């Protein structure tokens, strides 16, 4: 990056935060009740997110740790098993007939067995998982890099997000799901993990396959992934906010 573009970028950041500050100073209860003001706030949040994405996309690998820093105990959180009979029968046969489906806005919809996933370009990384509940744990993950896999199925030009559909229901009729944008999808540390701490991914941690999207909070890291759907918008999926927890008020972009 040249000094010139560095200056431009700083100027851009300053202008954006000045605009954000002015909005905050203008805030009061009555204003925040007004639909127009809420709309402006919504846009400001969008702008902040865009700035963060802009900065992040130009640097930042998530920090990686050494073997000696691995957590002795890694908490299993949220769903730690999947109740339904077809999942339980897959557990019994070691997921021999399990397949990951990839569809939606892709040129070549496909499905992959675990063996096929294991033959794809992989990455191993020791990272810290941060849950919004306030705990963290360091684990070692190995999985297929999502970027090359997406290149092989071919995204259609209107694809903007990937939705991860999971096997578990956190509450009746509401399967867990998550979504990420293409910046995170093609990030080198974004993997579909099948091993954890050098073992086949155990059931409590999302067997047979879970997403690792290392620059975001734990709830983005969908476990028990059954299907990846490329979409132009996630407004028609679940509650329309891009994820199970997002439908219950969490931020869609959970950058750390
Ligand atoms: N399918 C599914 N994925 C999920 C969850 C879940 O309940 N179901 N919980 C999320 C939350 S809040 C966290 S912190 C992590 C927990 O992952 P872990 O069990 O490996 O610690 O999984 C995330 N992915
Ligand atoms: Mo979490």
Short mmCIF file of N, CA and C in Angstrom, two decimals, residues 71-186:
data_model
loop_
_atom_site.label_atom_id
_atom_site.label_comp_id
_atom_site.label_asym_id
_atom_site.label_seq_id
_atom_site.Cartn_x
_atom_site.Cartn_y
_atom_site.Cartn_z
N UNK A 71 -6.03 -25.46 24.97
CA UNK A 71 -6.81 -25.56 26.21
C UNK A 71 -6.93 -27.02 26.63
N UNK A 72 -6.76 -27.24 27.93
CA UNK A 72 -6.93 -28.62 28.46
C UNK A 72 -8.38 -29.05 28.27
N UNK A 73 -9.27 -28.09 28.52
CA UNK A 73 -10.68 -28.40 28.35
C UNK A 73 -11.30 -27.38 27.40
N UNK A 74 -11.94 -27.86 26.36
CA UNK A 74 -12.64 -26.98 25.42
C UNK A 74 -14.12 -27.17 25.66
N UNK A 75 -14.78 -26.12 26.10
CA UNK A 75 -16.21 -26.25 26.42
C UNK A 75 -17.00 -26.57 25.15
N UNK A 76 -17.93 -27.50 25.24
CA UNK A 76 -18.88 -27.73 24.15
C UNK A 76 -20.13 -26.93 24.48
N UNK A 77 -20.61 -26.17 23.52
CA UNK A 77 -21.67 -25.20 23.83
C UNK A 77 -22.82 -25.26 22.84
N UNK A 78 -23.96 -24.78 23.26
CA UNK A 78 -25.15 -24.83 22.42
C UNK A 78 -25.58 -26.29 22.30
N UNK A 79 -25.98 -26.69 21.09
CA UNK A 79 -26.31 -28.10 20.89
C UNK A 79 -25.05 -28.92 21.09
N UNK A 80 -25.16 -30.01 21.81
CA UNK A 80 -24.00 -30.91 21.96
C UNK A 80 -24.32 -32.31 21.43
N UNK A 81 -25.49 -32.42 20.82
CA UNK A 81 -25.88 -33.65 20.13
C UNK A 81 -27.05 -33.29 19.23
N UNK A 82 -27.42 -34.22 18.37
CA UNK A 82 -28.58 -34.00 17.51
C UNK A 82 -29.55 -35.13 17.77
N UNK A 83 -30.79 -34.76 18.13
CA UNK A 83 -31.74 -35.77 18.59
C UNK A 83 -32.20 -36.73 17.49
N UNK A 84 -32.33 -36.25 16.24
CA UNK A 84 -33.13 -37.06 15.31
C UNK A 84 -32.50 -38.40 14.94
N UNK A 85 -33.39 -39.34 14.60
CA UNK A 85 -33.00 -40.74 14.40
C UNK A 85 -32.03 -40.88 13.24
N UNK A 86 -32.19 -40.09 12.17
CA UNK A 86 -31.31 -40.30 11.02
C UNK A 86 -29.88 -39.85 11.38
N UNK A 87 -29.76 -38.77 12.17
CA UNK A 87 -28.42 -38.37 12.61
C UNK A 87 -27.81 -39.45 13.50
N UNK A 88 -28.60 -39.98 14.43
CA UNK A 88 -28.08 -41.00 15.34
C UNK A 88 -27.63 -42.25 14.58
N UNK A 89 -28.35 -42.59 13.50
CA UNK A 89 -27.91 -43.77 12.76
C UNK A 89 -26.62 -43.46 11.98
N UNK A 90 -26.45 -42.20 11.57
CA UNK A 90 -25.18 -41.83 10.91
C UNK A 90 -24.02 -41.89 11.90
N UNK A 91 -24.27 -41.49 13.14
CA UNK A 91 -23.21 -41.58 14.16
C UNK A 91 -22.78 -43.03 14.30
N UNK A 92 -23.78 -43.94 14.33
CA UNK A 92 -23.47 -45.36 14.53
C UNK A 92 -22.59 -45.92 13.41
N UNK A 93 -22.81 -45.46 12.17
CA UNK A 93 -21.96 -46.02 11.10
C UNK A 93 -20.82 -45.08 10.71
N UNK A 94 -20.43 -44.21 11.62
CA UNK A 94 -19.27 -43.34 11.37
C UNK A 94 -19.46 -42.39 10.20
N UNK A 95 -20.70 -41.99 9.95
CA UNK A 95 -21.04 -41.03 8.90
C UNK A 95 -20.64 -41.52 7.50
N UNK A 96 -20.64 -42.86 7.32
CA UNK A 96 -20.23 -43.43 6.04
C UNK A 96 -21.13 -42.96 4.89
N UNK A 97 -22.41 -42.76 5.17
CA UNK A 97 -23.33 -42.34 4.10
C UNK A 97 -23.72 -40.87 4.18
N UNK A 98 -23.08 -40.15 5.09
CA UNK A 98 -23.34 -38.71 5.21
C UNK A 98 -22.76 -38.01 3.98
N UNK A 99 -23.47 -37.00 3.49
CA UNK A 99 -22.90 -36.18 2.43
C UNK A 99 -23.21 -34.71 2.69
N UNK A 100 -22.24 -33.86 2.40
CA UNK A 100 -22.46 -32.42 2.47
C UNK A 100 -23.04 -31.97 1.13
N UNK A 101 -24.18 -31.31 1.20
CA UNK A 101 -24.81 -30.82 -0.03
C UNK A 101 -24.37 -29.36 -0.27
N UNK A 102 -24.05 -29.02 -1.49
CA UNK A 102 -23.73 -27.62 -1.83
C UNK A 102 -24.63 -27.22 -2.99
N UNK A 103 -25.49 -26.23 -2.76
CA UNK A 103 -26.45 -25.88 -3.80
C UNK A 103 -26.79 -24.38 -3.74
N UNK A 104 -27.89 -24.01 -4.32
CA UNK A 104 -28.25 -22.59 -4.41
C UNK A 104 -27.60 -21.98 -5.65
N UNK A 105 -27.06 -20.78 -5.49
CA UNK A 105 -26.51 -20.05 -6.64
C UNK A 105 -25.09 -20.51 -6.98
N UNK A 106 -24.99 -21.78 -7.36
CA UNK A 106 -23.70 -22.33 -7.80
C UNK A 106 -23.87 -22.93 -9.19
N UNK A 107 -22.78 -22.95 -9.95
CA UNK A 107 -22.84 -23.48 -11.32
C UNK A 107 -23.02 -24.99 -11.32
N UNK A 108 -22.36 -25.66 -10.36
CA UNK A 108 -22.38 -27.13 -10.34
C UNK A 108 -22.77 -27.64 -8.96
N UNK A 109 -24.09 -27.69 -8.67
CA UNK A 109 -24.53 -28.21 -7.38
C UNK A 109 -23.94 -29.60 -7.16
N UNK A 110 -23.55 -29.88 -5.93
CA UNK A 110 -22.83 -31.13 -5.72
C UNK A 110 -23.07 -31.65 -4.31
N UNK A 111 -22.63 -32.86 -4.06
CA UNK A 111 -22.59 -33.34 -2.69
C UNK A 111 -21.31 -34.13 -2.50
N UNK A 112 -20.76 -34.05 -1.29
CA UNK A 112 -19.43 -34.61 -1.03
C UNK A 112 -19.47 -35.50 0.21
N UNK A 113 -18.79 -36.64 0.11
CA UNK A 113 -18.64 -37.51 1.29
C UNK A 113 -17.49 -36.97 2.14
N UNK A 114 -17.35 -37.51 3.33
CA UNK A 114 -16.23 -37.09 4.20
C UNK A 114 -14.89 -37.43 3.56
N UNK A 115 -14.81 -38.59 2.92
CA UNK A 115 -13.55 -38.95 2.25
C UNK A 115 -13.20 -37.94 1.17
N UNK A 116 -14.22 -37.53 0.41
CA UNK A 116 -13.96 -36.53 -0.64
C UNK A 116 -13.52 -35.21 -0.02
N UNK A 117 -14.16 -34.81 1.07
CA UNK A 117 -13.75 -33.57 1.75
C UNK A 117 -12.30 -33.67 2.24
N UNK A 118 -11.94 -34.83 2.75
CA UNK A 118 -10.58 -35.02 3.27
C UNK A 118 -9.52 -34.97 2.17
N UNK A 119 -9.94 -35.18 0.93
CA UNK A 119 -8.96 -35.12 -0.16
C UNK A 119 -8.79 -33.70 -0.72
N UNK A 120 -9.61 -32.76 -0.29
CA UNK A 120 -9.50 -31.38 -0.79
C UNK A 120 -8.35 -30.65 -0.09
N UNK A 121 -7.91 -29.52 -0.68
CA UNK A 121 -6.86 -28.72 -0.02
C UNK A 121 -7.31 -28.39 1.41
N UNK A 122 -6.41 -28.63 2.36
CA UNK A 122 -6.81 -28.46 3.77
C UNK A 122 -5.91 -27.45 4.47
N UNK A 123 -6.34 -27.06 5.65
CA UNK A 123 -5.52 -26.18 6.49
C UNK A 123 -5.69 -26.64 7.93
N UNK A 124 -4.58 -26.56 8.67
CA UNK A 124 -4.61 -26.89 10.09
C UNK A 124 -4.24 -25.61 10.84
N UNK A 125 -4.99 -25.29 11.89
CA UNK A 125 -4.76 -24.03 12.59
C UNK A 125 -5.14 -24.17 14.06
N UNK A 126 -4.33 -23.51 14.90
CA UNK A 126 -4.61 -23.48 16.34
C UNK A 126 -5.10 -22.07 16.66
N UNK A 127 -6.35 -21.97 17.03
CA UNK A 127 -6.98 -20.66 17.17
C UNK A 127 -7.77 -20.58 18.48
N UNK A 128 -8.13 -19.36 18.83
CA UNK A 128 -8.94 -19.17 20.04
C UNK A 128 -10.39 -18.92 19.65
N UNK A 129 -11.25 -19.69 20.26
CA UNK A 129 -12.69 -19.58 20.04
C UNK A 129 -13.24 -18.69 21.15
N UNK A 130 -13.91 -17.61 20.76
CA UNK A 130 -14.48 -16.69 21.75
C UNK A 130 -15.99 -16.74 21.67
N UNK A 131 -16.62 -17.17 22.75
CA UNK A 131 -18.09 -17.21 22.78
C UNK A 131 -18.60 -15.89 23.35
N UNK A 132 -19.72 -15.47 22.83
CA UNK A 132 -20.36 -14.24 23.27
C UNK A 132 -20.74 -14.32 24.77
N UNK A 133 -20.82 -15.54 25.30
CA UNK A 133 -21.14 -15.70 26.72
C UNK A 133 -19.96 -15.36 27.62
N UNK A 134 -18.77 -15.15 27.03
CA UNK A 134 -17.65 -14.68 27.82
C UNK A 134 -16.56 -15.69 28.10
N UNK A 135 -16.62 -16.88 27.48
CA UNK A 135 -15.52 -17.83 27.68
C UNK A 135 -14.77 -18.00 26.37
N UNK A 136 -13.53 -18.43 26.48
CA UNK A 136 -12.69 -18.69 25.30
C UNK A 136 -11.98 -20.02 25.47
N UNK A 137 -11.61 -20.64 24.36
CA UNK A 137 -10.82 -21.87 24.43
C UNK A 137 -9.99 -21.98 23.16
N UNK A 138 -8.78 -22.53 23.33
CA UNK A 138 -7.88 -22.68 22.19
C UNK A 138 -7.89 -24.13 21.73
N UNK A 139 -8.14 -24.31 20.44
CA UNK A 139 -8.22 -25.66 19.88
C UNK A 139 -7.49 -25.73 18.55
N UNK A 140 -7.20 -26.96 18.14
CA UNK A 140 -6.52 -27.19 16.87
C UNK A 140 -7.52 -27.80 15.89
N UNK A 141 -7.65 -27.16 14.74
CA UNK A 141 -8.66 -27.55 13.77
C UNK A 141 -8.01 -27.90 12.44
N UNK A 142 -8.53 -28.96 11.83
CA UNK A 142 -8.10 -29.27 10.46
C UNK A 142 -9.35 -29.43 9.61
N UNK A 143 -9.32 -28.85 8.42
CA UNK A 143 -10.48 -28.99 7.55
C UNK A 143 -10.21 -28.53 6.14
N UNK A 144 -11.19 -28.75 5.29
CA UNK A 144 -11.10 -28.33 3.90
C UNK A 144 -11.26 -26.82 3.83
N UNK A 145 -10.38 -26.17 3.09
CA UNK A 145 -10.53 -24.73 2.91
C UNK A 145 -11.76 -24.46 2.05
N UNK A 146 -12.58 -23.52 2.51
CA UNK A 146 -13.82 -23.27 1.80
C UNK A 146 -13.59 -22.61 0.43
N UNK A 147 -12.59 -21.73 0.34
CA UNK A 147 -12.34 -20.99 -0.91
C UNK A 147 -12.18 -21.89 -2.12
N UNK A 148 -11.19 -22.80 -2.11
CA UNK A 148 -10.98 -23.69 -3.25
C UNK A 148 -12.21 -24.54 -3.57
N UNK A 149 -12.93 -24.96 -2.54
CA UNK A 149 -14.13 -25.75 -2.76
C UNK A 149 -15.18 -24.93 -3.52
N UNK A 150 -15.32 -23.67 -3.13
CA UNK A 150 -16.28 -22.80 -3.82
C UNK A 150 -15.85 -22.56 -5.25
N UNK A 151 -14.53 -22.43 -5.45
CA UNK A 151 -14.05 -22.25 -6.82
C UNK A 151 -14.40 -23.46 -7.67
N UNK A 152 -14.34 -24.65 -7.09
CA UNK A 152 -14.61 -25.84 -7.91
C UNK A 152 -16.11 -25.99 -8.20
N UNK A 153 -16.99 -25.55 -7.30
CA UNK A 153 -18.42 -25.63 -7.66
C UNK A 153 -18.87 -24.42 -8.49
N UNK A 154 -18.12 -23.33 -8.43
CA UNK A 154 -18.42 -22.14 -9.22
C UNK A 154 -19.61 -21.37 -8.67
N UNK A 155 -19.35 -20.19 -8.12
CA UNK A 155 -20.45 -19.36 -7.63
C UNK A 155 -21.04 -18.59 -8.80
N UNK A 156 -22.36 -18.49 -8.82
CA UNK A 156 -23.00 -17.63 -9.83
C UNK A 156 -22.74 -16.17 -9.46
N UNK A 157 -22.77 -15.26 -10.47
CA UNK A 157 -22.39 -13.87 -10.21
C UNK A 157 -23.26 -13.19 -9.14
N UNK A 158 -24.50 -13.64 -8.98
CA UNK A 158 -25.36 -12.97 -8.00
C UNK A 158 -25.26 -13.57 -6.59
N UNK A 159 -24.39 -14.56 -6.38
CA UNK A 159 -24.21 -15.12 -5.03
C UNK A 159 -23.48 -14.11 -4.15
N UNK A 160 -24.03 -13.84 -2.96
CA UNK A 160 -23.37 -12.88 -2.06
C UNK A 160 -23.08 -13.45 -0.68
N UNK A 161 -23.84 -14.46 -0.29
CA UNK A 161 -23.67 -15.07 1.03
C UNK A 161 -23.71 -16.58 0.92
N UNK A 162 -23.13 -17.22 1.92
CA UNK A 162 -23.28 -18.67 2.05
C UNK A 162 -24.07 -18.93 3.32
N UNK A 163 -25.08 -19.78 3.20
CA UNK A 163 -25.88 -20.15 4.35
C UNK A 163 -25.53 -21.60 4.72
N UNK A 164 -25.25 -21.81 6.00
CA UNK A 164 -24.89 -23.13 6.51
C UNK A 164 -26.10 -23.70 7.24
N UNK A 165 -26.65 -24.77 6.70
CA UNK A 165 -27.83 -25.39 7.31
C UNK A 165 -27.36 -26.56 8.18
N UNK A 166 -27.81 -26.58 9.42
CA UNK A 166 -27.32 -27.55 10.40
C UNK A 166 -28.39 -28.59 10.72
N UNK A 167 -27.94 -29.71 11.30
CA UNK A 167 -28.86 -30.81 11.60
C UNK A 167 -29.66 -30.58 12.87
N UNK A 168 -29.16 -29.74 13.77
CA UNK A 168 -29.81 -29.63 15.09
C UNK A 168 -30.88 -28.55 15.14
N UNK A 169 -31.86 -28.80 15.99
CA UNK A 169 -32.91 -27.82 16.30
C UNK A 169 -32.59 -27.26 17.69
N UNK A 170 -32.35 -25.97 17.79
CA UNK A 170 -32.12 -25.38 19.11
C UNK A 170 -33.44 -25.21 19.84
N UNK A 171 -34.49 -24.92 19.07
CA UNK A 171 -35.83 -24.91 19.64
C UNK A 171 -36.74 -25.53 18.58
N UNK A 172 -37.90 -26.08 18.99
CA UNK A 172 -38.72 -26.85 18.04
C UNK A 172 -39.04 -26.03 16.79
N UNK A 173 -38.84 -26.64 15.63
CA UNK A 173 -39.14 -25.98 14.37
C UNK A 173 -38.13 -24.94 13.93
N UNK A 174 -37.04 -24.75 14.70
CA UNK A 174 -36.05 -23.74 14.33
C UNK A 174 -34.66 -24.37 14.24
N UNK A 175 -34.34 -24.91 13.05
CA UNK A 175 -33.00 -25.48 12.90
C UNK A 175 -31.93 -24.39 13.03
N UNK A 176 -30.76 -24.79 13.56
CA UNK A 176 -29.65 -23.84 13.64
C UNK A 176 -29.16 -23.56 12.22
N UNK A 177 -28.85 -22.33 11.95
CA UNK A 177 -28.23 -22.00 10.65
C UNK A 177 -27.38 -20.77 10.85
N UNK A 178 -26.48 -20.51 9.93
CA UNK A 178 -25.63 -19.33 9.99
C UNK A 178 -25.33 -18.87 8.57
N UNK A 179 -24.78 -17.67 8.44
CA UNK A 179 -24.38 -17.21 7.12
C UNK A 179 -23.15 -16.33 7.22
N UNK A 180 -22.36 -16.34 6.16
CA UNK A 180 -21.18 -15.48 6.07
C UNK A 180 -21.15 -14.87 4.66
N UNK A 181 -20.39 -13.78 4.52
CA UNK A 181 -20.26 -13.19 3.19
C UNK A 181 -19.06 -13.80 2.47
N UNK A 182 -18.84 -13.34 1.23
CA UNK A 182 -17.80 -13.99 0.42
C UNK A 182 -16.39 -13.61 0.85
N UNK A 183 -16.25 -12.46 1.55
CA UNK A 183 -14.92 -12.10 2.06
C UNK A 183 -14.48 -13.15 3.06
N UNK A 184 -15.36 -13.49 4.00
CA UNK A 184 -15.00 -14.53 4.96
C UNK A 184 -14.94 -15.91 4.30
N UNK A 185 -15.81 -16.15 3.33
CA UNK A 185 -15.82 -17.47 2.70
C UNK A 185 -14.48 -17.78 2.04
N UNK A 186 -13.85 -16.77 1.44
CA UNK A 186 -12.59 -17.00 0.73
C UNK A 186 -11.36 -16.71 1.59
#
